[in-house]
Each structure stands twice: as C-alpha cells, then as structure tokens.
Coordinates of C-alpha atoms in Angstrom, one line a residue:
M21 CA 120.1 88.2 33.1
T22 CA 117.9 89.5 36.0
D23 CA 114.7 91.2 34.9
W24 CA 115.1 94.2 37.2
I25 CA 112.0 96.0 35.8
G26 CA 109.8 92.9 36.4
L27 CA 111.2 92.5 39.9
A28 CA 110.6 96.1 40.7
E29 CA 107.0 95.8 39.5
E30 CA 106.4 92.8 41.8
V31 CA 107.8 94.7 44.8
A32 CA 105.8 97.8 43.8
A33 CA 102.6 95.8 43.8
R34 CA 103.2 94.6 47.3
L35 CA 104.0 98.1 48.5
K36 CA 100.9 99.6 46.8
A37 CA 98.6 97.0 48.4
D38 CA 99.0 98.6 51.9
A39 CA 100.6 101.9 51.1
V40 CA 97.7 103.9 52.8
E41 CA 97.9 101.9 56.0
R42 CA 101.6 102.1 56.3
D43 CA 101.6 105.8 55.6
R44 CA 99.0 106.3 58.3
A45 CA 100.9 104.2 60.8
N46 CA 104.1 106.2 60.3
R47 CA 106.5 103.5 61.6
P48 CA 110.2 103.2 60.8
P49 CA 110.5 101.4 57.4
A50 CA 112.4 98.4 58.7
A51 CA 110.0 95.9 57.1
E52 CA 110.1 97.8 53.8
V53 CA 113.9 97.8 53.7
E54 CA 113.8 94.1 54.4
L55 CA 111.4 93.7 51.4
L56 CA 113.9 95.5 49.2
R57 CA 116.7 93.4 50.5
S58 CA 115.0 90.0 50.1
S59 CA 113.8 90.9 46.6
G60 CA 117.3 91.4 45.4
L61 CA 116.6 94.9 44.2
L62 CA 119.4 96.4 46.2
A63 CA 121.8 94.8 43.7
A64 CA 120.2 96.2 40.6
D65 CA 122.8 97.2 38.0
D66 CA 123.3 100.8 37.0
T67 CA 121.4 100.6 33.8
A68 CA 118.2 99.8 35.6
T69 CA 118.4 101.9 38.8
D70 CA 116.5 104.9 37.3
A71 CA 113.6 102.8 36.2
V72 CA 113.5 100.9 39.4
T73 CA 113.4 104.1 41.4
R74 CA 110.5 105.4 39.4
I75 CA 108.5 102.2 39.6
I76 CA 109.0 101.9 43.4
S77 CA 108.3 105.6 43.9
A78 CA 105.0 105.3 42.0
A79 CA 103.8 102.7 44.6
D80 CA 105.4 104.4 47.7
A81 CA 107.4 107.5 47.3
S82 CA 109.1 107.0 50.7
I83 CA 110.5 103.6 49.7
G84 CA 111.4 104.9 46.2
H85 CA 113.3 107.6 48.0
L86 CA 115.2 105.1 50.1
I87 CA 116.2 102.8 47.2
G88 CA 117.0 105.8 45.0
Y89 CA 119.4 107.1 47.5
H90 CA 120.8 103.6 48.1
Y91 CA 121.7 103.4 44.4
L92 CA 123.0 107.0 44.5
H93 CA 125.5 106.3 47.3
L94 CA 126.9 103.2 45.5
W95 CA 127.1 105.2 42.3
R96 CA 128.9 108.3 43.7
A97 CA 131.6 106.1 45.3
Q98 CA 133.1 105.7 41.8
L99 CA 133.8 109.4 41.6
F100 CA 136.6 109.1 44.2
D101 CA 140.0 107.9 43.1
N102 CA 139.7 104.9 45.3
P103 CA 138.3 101.9 43.3
A104 CA 139.1 99.4 46.0
A105 CA 136.9 101.2 48.6
A106 CA 134.1 101.6 46.1
Q107 CA 134.3 97.9 45.3
R108 CA 134.1 97.0 49.0
M109 CA 130.8 98.9 49.2
R110 CA 129.3 96.4 46.8
A111 CA 130.8 93.4 48.5
D112 CA 127.6 92.4 50.1
A113 CA 124.6 92.8 47.8
N114 CA 122.3 92.6 50.9
W115 CA 123.6 95.8 52.4
F116 CA 121.3 98.8 52.4
W117 CA 123.2 102.0 52.1
S118 CA 122.3 105.4 53.3
G119 CA 124.1 108.7 53.6
V120 CA 125.0 111.5 56.0
S121 CA 126.0 114.5 54.0
N122 CA 123.5 117.3 54.3
P123 CA 125.4 120.2 52.6
L124 CA 123.9 122.9 54.8
D125 CA 124.8 121.1 58.0
A126 CA 128.6 120.9 58.3
A127 CA 128.4 119.7 62.0
L128 CA 130.5 116.5 61.9
Q129 CA 134.2 116.8 62.8
L130 CA 137.0 114.2 62.2
T131 CA 139.9 114.0 64.5
P132 CA 142.9 112.0 63.3
N133 CA 143.4 108.9 65.4
G134 CA 146.3 106.6 64.5
D135 CA 145.6 105.1 61.1
G136 CA 142.0 106.4 61.2
Y137 CA 139.7 109.0 62.7
T138 CA 137.2 109.7 65.4
V139 CA 134.0 111.4 64.3
N140 CA 131.8 113.6 66.5
G141 CA 128.7 115.7 66.0
R142 CA 125.1 115.7 64.9
K143 CA 123.4 115.9 61.5
T144 CA 119.8 117.1 61.3
F145 CA 118.7 115.1 58.3
A146 CA 120.0 111.6 57.3
T147 CA 117.5 109.9 55.0
G148 CA 117.3 106.2 55.7
A149 CA 120.2 106.1 58.1
S150 CA 118.4 104.6 61.0
V151 CA 117.3 101.6 59.0
A152 CA 120.5 101.2 57.0
D153 CA 123.3 98.6 57.2
R154 CA 126.1 101.0 56.1
L155 CA 126.5 104.7 55.9
V156 CA 128.4 107.0 53.5
V157 CA 129.4 110.0 55.7
S158 CA 131.0 113.4 55.0
A159 CA 132.8 115.2 57.8
T160 CA 135.5 117.9 58.2
R161 CA 139.0 117.3 59.6
V162 CA 139.6 119.4 62.7
D163 CA 143.3 119.8 61.9
N164 CA 143.3 121.1 58.4
G165 CA 139.7 121.7 57.4
D166 CA 139.7 119.0 54.6
K167 CA 136.3 117.5 53.9
L168 CA 136.5 113.7 53.8
T169 CA 133.9 111.1 52.8
F170 CA 134.0 107.6 54.4
T171 CA 131.9 104.6 55.1
V172 CA 130.9 103.2 58.5
D173 CA 128.6 100.5 60.0
A174 CA 125.2 102.2 60.7
K175 CA 125.1 100.4 64.0
A176 CA 128.7 101.2 65.1
P177 CA 129.2 102.0 68.8
G178 CA 128.6 105.7 69.4
I179 CA 126.0 106.2 66.6
S180 CA 122.5 107.0 67.7
Y181 CA 119.3 108.2 66.1
P182 CA 116.9 110.7 67.8
S183 CA 113.9 109.4 65.8
D184 CA 112.7 113.0 65.2
W185 CA 111.3 112.7 61.7
D186 CA 107.6 113.5 61.7
N187 CA 106.8 115.5 58.5
T188 CA 103.8 116.0 56.3
G189 CA 105.1 113.8 53.5
Q190 CA 107.7 111.2 52.8
R191 CA 106.8 109.9 56.2
L192 CA 108.5 106.5 55.8
T193 CA 112.0 107.8 54.7
A194 CA 113.4 107.7 58.2
S195 CA 114.9 111.2 57.5
G196 CA 115.6 112.2 61.1
G197 CA 118.8 113.2 62.7
I198 CA 121.9 111.2 63.6
V199 CA 124.5 111.6 66.4
F200 CA 128.1 110.6 66.3
D201 CA 129.8 110.3 69.7
D202 CA 133.5 109.2 69.4
V203 CA 132.7 106.9 66.5
E204 CA 135.9 105.2 65.2
V205 CA 136.6 105.3 61.4
D206 CA 139.1 102.9 59.9
G207 CA 141.5 104.7 57.5
Q208 CA 140.8 102.1 54.7
D209 CA 137.1 103.1 54.8
V210 CA 137.9 106.6 53.7
L211 CA 136.7 107.1 50.1
G212 CA 138.7 110.3 49.7
A213 CA 138.7 114.0 50.2
Q214 CA 136.3 116.4 48.6
P215 CA 138.1 119.5 47.3
A216 CA 135.6 122.3 46.5
D217 CA 137.0 122.7 43.0
S218 CA 137.0 119.1 41.9
I219 CA 135.0 118.9 38.7
R220 CA 134.6 115.2 38.9
L221 CA 133.5 115.0 42.5
S222 CA 131.1 117.9 41.8
L223 CA 129.0 115.4 39.8
A224 CA 127.8 113.9 43.1
A225 CA 125.6 116.9 43.7
L226 CA 124.1 116.5 40.3
G227 CA 123.4 112.8 41.0
F228 CA 121.4 113.8 44.1
Q229 CA 119.3 116.2 42.0
L230 CA 118.7 113.6 39.4
A231 CA 117.6 111.1 42.0
L232 CA 115.0 113.5 43.3
T233 CA 113.8 114.2 39.8
Q234 CA 113.2 110.5 39.2
I235 CA 111.2 110.3 42.5
H236 CA 109.1 113.3 41.3
V237 CA 108.3 111.5 38.1
G238 CA 107.4 108.3 40.0
I239 CA 105.1 110.2 42.4
A240 CA 103.2 111.8 39.5
A241 CA 102.9 108.4 37.7
G242 CA 101.6 106.7 40.8
A243 CA 99.0 109.5 41.5
L244 CA 97.8 109.4 37.9
A245 CA 97.5 105.6 37.8
E246 CA 95.5 105.4 41.0
A247 CA 93.3 108.4 40.0
A248 CA 92.5 106.8 36.7
E249 CA 91.5 103.6 38.4
Y250 CA 89.1 105.5 40.7
T251 CA 87.7 107.5 37.8
R252 CA 87.0 104.4 35.8
G253 CA 85.3 102.6 38.6
Q254 CA 83.8 105.0 41.1
A255 CA 83.7 108.6 39.9
R256 CA 80.3 109.9 38.8
P257 CA 79.6 112.1 35.8
W258 CA 78.4 115.6 36.6
I259 CA 74.6 116.2 36.1
L260 CA 75.2 118.6 33.2
S261 CA 77.8 116.5 31.4
G262 CA 75.3 114.6 29.2
V263 CA 77.4 111.5 29.5
E264 CA 76.8 108.2 31.4
S265 CA 80.2 107.8 33.0
A266 CA 83.0 110.1 34.3
S267 CA 85.5 108.4 32.0
T268 CA 83.6 109.7 28.9
D269 CA 83.3 113.3 30.1
P270 CA 85.2 115.4 27.5
Y271 CA 86.5 117.7 30.2
I272 CA 87.9 114.9 32.3
L273 CA 89.4 113.2 29.2
A274 CA 91.1 116.5 28.3
G275 CA 92.3 117.0 31.9
Y276 CA 93.9 113.5 32.0
G277 CA 95.3 114.1 28.6
E278 CA 97.2 117.2 29.8
L279 CA 98.5 115.4 32.8
V280 CA 99.6 112.3 30.8
A281 CA 101.4 114.5 28.3
S282 CA 103.2 116.4 31.0
L283 CA 104.2 113.2 32.8
E284 CA 105.7 111.7 29.6
A285 CA 107.6 114.9 29.0
A286 CA 109.0 114.9 32.5
A287 CA 110.0 111.3 32.2
T288 CA 111.7 112.0 28.9
L289 CA 113.6 115.0 30.4
A290 CA 114.7 112.8 33.3
D291 CA 116.0 110.1 30.9
R292 CA 117.9 112.7 28.9
A293 CA 119.4 114.1 32.1
S294 CA 120.4 110.6 33.2
D295 CA 122.1 110.1 29.8
S296 CA 124.0 113.4 30.2
L297 CA 125.2 112.6 33.6
R298 CA 126.4 109.1 32.5
Q299 CA 128.4 110.7 29.7
S300 CA 130.0 113.2 32.0
V301 CA 131.1 110.4 34.4
A302 CA 132.4 108.3 31.4
A303 CA 134.5 111.3 30.4
G304 CA 136.7 110.7 33.4
A305 CA 139.7 113.0 33.6
E306 CA 138.7 114.4 30.2
L307 CA 135.5 116.0 31.7
T308 CA 135.5 119.7 30.8
A309 CA 133.9 122.6 32.6
E310 CA 131.5 123.2 29.7
Q311 CA 130.4 119.5 29.6
R312 CA 129.8 119.6 33.4
A313 CA 127.8 122.8 33.1
S314 CA 125.7 121.4 30.3
T315 CA 124.9 118.3 32.4
A316 CA 124.1 120.5 35.4
V317 CA 121.6 122.6 33.4
T318 CA 120.1 119.5 31.7
I319 CA 119.4 118.0 35.2
S320 CA 118.1 121.3 36.5
S321 CA 115.7 121.5 33.6
A322 CA 114.4 118.1 34.4
K323 CA 114.0 119.0 38.0
V324 CA 112.3 122.3 37.4
F325 CA 109.8 120.6 35.2
S326 CA 109.3 117.4 37.3
T327 CA 108.7 119.6 40.3
R328 CA 105.8 121.4 38.5
V329 CA 104.4 118.1 37.1
A330 CA 104.5 116.3 40.5
N331 CA 102.8 119.2 42.3
E332 CA 100.2 119.8 39.6
T333 CA 99.4 116.2 39.0
T334 CA 98.9 115.3 42.7
T335 CA 96.5 118.3 43.0
K336 CA 94.6 118.2 39.8
I337 CA 93.6 114.5 40.1
F338 CA 91.0 115.4 42.7
E339 CA 89.2 117.6 40.2
F340 CA 88.7 114.5 38.0
M341 CA 87.9 112.1 40.7
G342 CA 85.4 114.3 42.6
A343 CA 84.7 115.2 46.2
R344 CA 84.2 111.6 47.4
A345 CA 87.8 110.8 46.6
T346 CA 88.9 113.0 49.4
A347 CA 87.8 110.4 52.0
T348 CA 90.7 109.5 54.2
K349 CA 90.2 105.8 53.5
Y350 CA 91.5 106.2 50.0
G351 CA 94.7 108.1 51.1
Y352 CA 95.1 109.9 47.8
D353 CA 96.3 112.9 49.7
R354 CA 99.6 111.0 50.3
F355 CA 100.7 111.7 46.8
W356 CA 100.3 115.5 47.2
R357 CA 101.9 115.4 50.7
N358 CA 104.9 113.5 49.4
A359 CA 105.3 115.7 46.3
R360 CA 105.0 118.9 48.3
T361 CA 107.5 117.7 50.9
L362 CA 110.1 116.3 48.5
T363 CA 110.0 119.2 46.1
L364 CA 111.0 121.6 48.9
H365 CA 114.4 119.8 49.2
D366 CA 116.1 122.9 47.8
P367 CA 114.5 126.0 46.2
V368 CA 113.7 125.1 42.6
V369 CA 113.6 128.7 41.6
Y370 CA 117.4 128.7 41.9
K371 CA 117.5 125.9 39.4
A372 CA 115.5 128.0 37.0
R373 CA 117.8 130.9 37.6
E374 CA 120.8 128.7 36.7
I375 CA 119.1 127.6 33.5
G376 CA 118.3 131.1 32.5
A377 CA 121.8 132.4 33.3
Y378 CA 123.4 129.6 31.2
F379 CA 121.0 130.3 28.3
L380 CA 121.4 134.1 28.3
T381 CA 125.0 134.6 29.3
G382 CA 126.7 131.2 29.3
E383 CA 127.3 131.4 33.0
H384 CA 128.1 128.0 34.5
P385 CA 126.2 126.8 37.6
P386 CA 128.5 127.0 40.7
F387 CA 129.8 123.9 42.4
T388 CA 127.7 123.5 45.5
G389 CA 126.1 120.7 47.4
Y390 CA 122.9 121.3 45.3
S391 CA 124.2 122.2 41.8

C-alpha cells in the first residue's frame, strides 16, 4: 500500500525549499506539475486526497490548489451517471486534470456536430488549465440551453491561453483565461448534463468549497510552522519581557497557543465536512434534500471558520516574529497574500448567512455553483 502521506511530505519538503524564489519568479508552474506527476501523487486514492492537499498547501499554497483541484475533478466525475467516462479519466495516472467551469462566466457554447460538439468562447478563470494534460469543461448547448460537462485534451487544436494571471497571491496556480475556437468534442467524452435541480450533481459545488477549505487549513499550518521556526531561532525577546528568548515570552507563547488551537479546530471542522460529503455521495439515489442541506451547512461552517483562521494566522505571525521578519528575503508575506487572495473566491458572508438561515428557520441552501 502506498504511503501517500509520507510521499506528500517528501514533495512538500522539496516545494518548501525554494518556495520564496518560485513565488517571486512568478513563472507558469510546469516544473511543479511535473514534480507532482513524477512523484505519483496524482494517483492518490480518495481516502488520502484531503491530507495530501493540506500538506502540499502548507509548503506552497499554489501547488496545493492545483493538486486539490486535480483530485476534485476526478472525484466529481463519479456524480454523473456515466461510470465508463469517469473510469476513462483515471486511465492514465500521469494525467494532470484541470477544470473550466467558473459558475459566473457562462461564456462557452456547444454546437452539435455529428456525434459530438464544437465548443467556442472564452472563460476568464481556469485554474491550472494552461499546464494541464486534460480538462473538465462545462458549456451550454446553443440549440436547447442544456449545460453539459465533458473532457478534452488541454492541448487540443483551437484551445489557447492568454497567460493573463498576475494576482497578489496564488501566483503559481496558472489561473488565467482560456479560449476555445471551434474545438471538437467527441460525444463519448461527455460526462453528462447538469440539470439545475439535480440533487446529486449539486454536490460538485460543495466539493469545490471543501477543496478551498482544505487549502485554507494548509496555508495556516504552513505559516504557523515557518513562523515558529523563525521565532525559535531568530526572534529576539522584547527589552521589557524579562526573559532570555522570544520562545519563552509568555505573551508570544499565549499568542501561538491561540493560533494552534484555532488551526486544530479548523482542521477538525474540515475533516467533519469531508466525512459529511462522503456520506452524501455514498447515499446515491437515496440522498435526501435534508441530508444534502446538512452537508452544505457543515461545509459552509468549515469554510467560514477556515477563512478566519487563514487570514488571522497569516497576519498575527508577524507580531510574534518581530519587525525583522518582514524582510523580503524571508517571503513570509506569501502566506498572507495567498490566504487573502484565495479566501475571496466567493463572499464568505453568504456562507455565514446560509448557516444562520438553516439554524434559525431550517431554510436549505440553494443549489448554485457555490453552495
């Protein structure tokens, strides 16, 4: 049996070693994807993917984002009533998968073409697509308005990448746009339609939210680990502290204690959310609206809290390390930039509203691309 956790820790150590330099260089993550591929981590089984995502995210949140979404796209394929197509997606364990399905950007159009389709249009965000082997794409049929999800070679004729991703954080996620110009799609590569009222397919949106939550937890863990290392070895005690080292200052100890407690709580909530989603998927055709709602709220709770923990941790660590830790050579700001960028994926206040509505009135979260 493969030790996925040990393997992830080995890859994380390599990523951590030059994370600051790679973040600063801001180059497409082709070498990093090749590292994931050569390590064998792309084939991790579903029982290990959450842990792997967190471990890699702690070392490099961008690469954690890439592998987390890779696992997500393979996982969500099982939600369609097309096991043969889902199985084909796993046929080559070396394929790196990305997706093109931004819910707020319904710009892709499918035109029936014999036994398949032709797809045209542009998507603004497509995390990892430009360095992927295969893509999972959602587009709308021009003849009847049905939304279909299909797979396609990321380097197929007619696909181009504007390379327009240059954001504050998550710089190595290759999250720029993608253009489809008369791209041919084979009918056998269609996973299926996505009816807006399908309770089972609606779980895909919850999977996305859970993946983001796991990355939040990883970012906080990575920031805390590196800050602790600096505090032990380089931080100086304040002149009025009465102690000989920063790591024995009672205020710093209490500060780290609060952050550690919050991180452990966020990780526990994320694990609970993962278990809930797994149970909802396992329910199959027996999945009820109430079970789905409970899972959605559990995941939202984990995301609300992990958002707070990621942003707080990546800010507070500087108070415990001191002013010298803001030197650019250390690159500790990357944790804050990554957390601040990623936690803006969709407004977390709406997740809190869904939790409150479910708690007070029993209202179920709506089926959207984000809930």
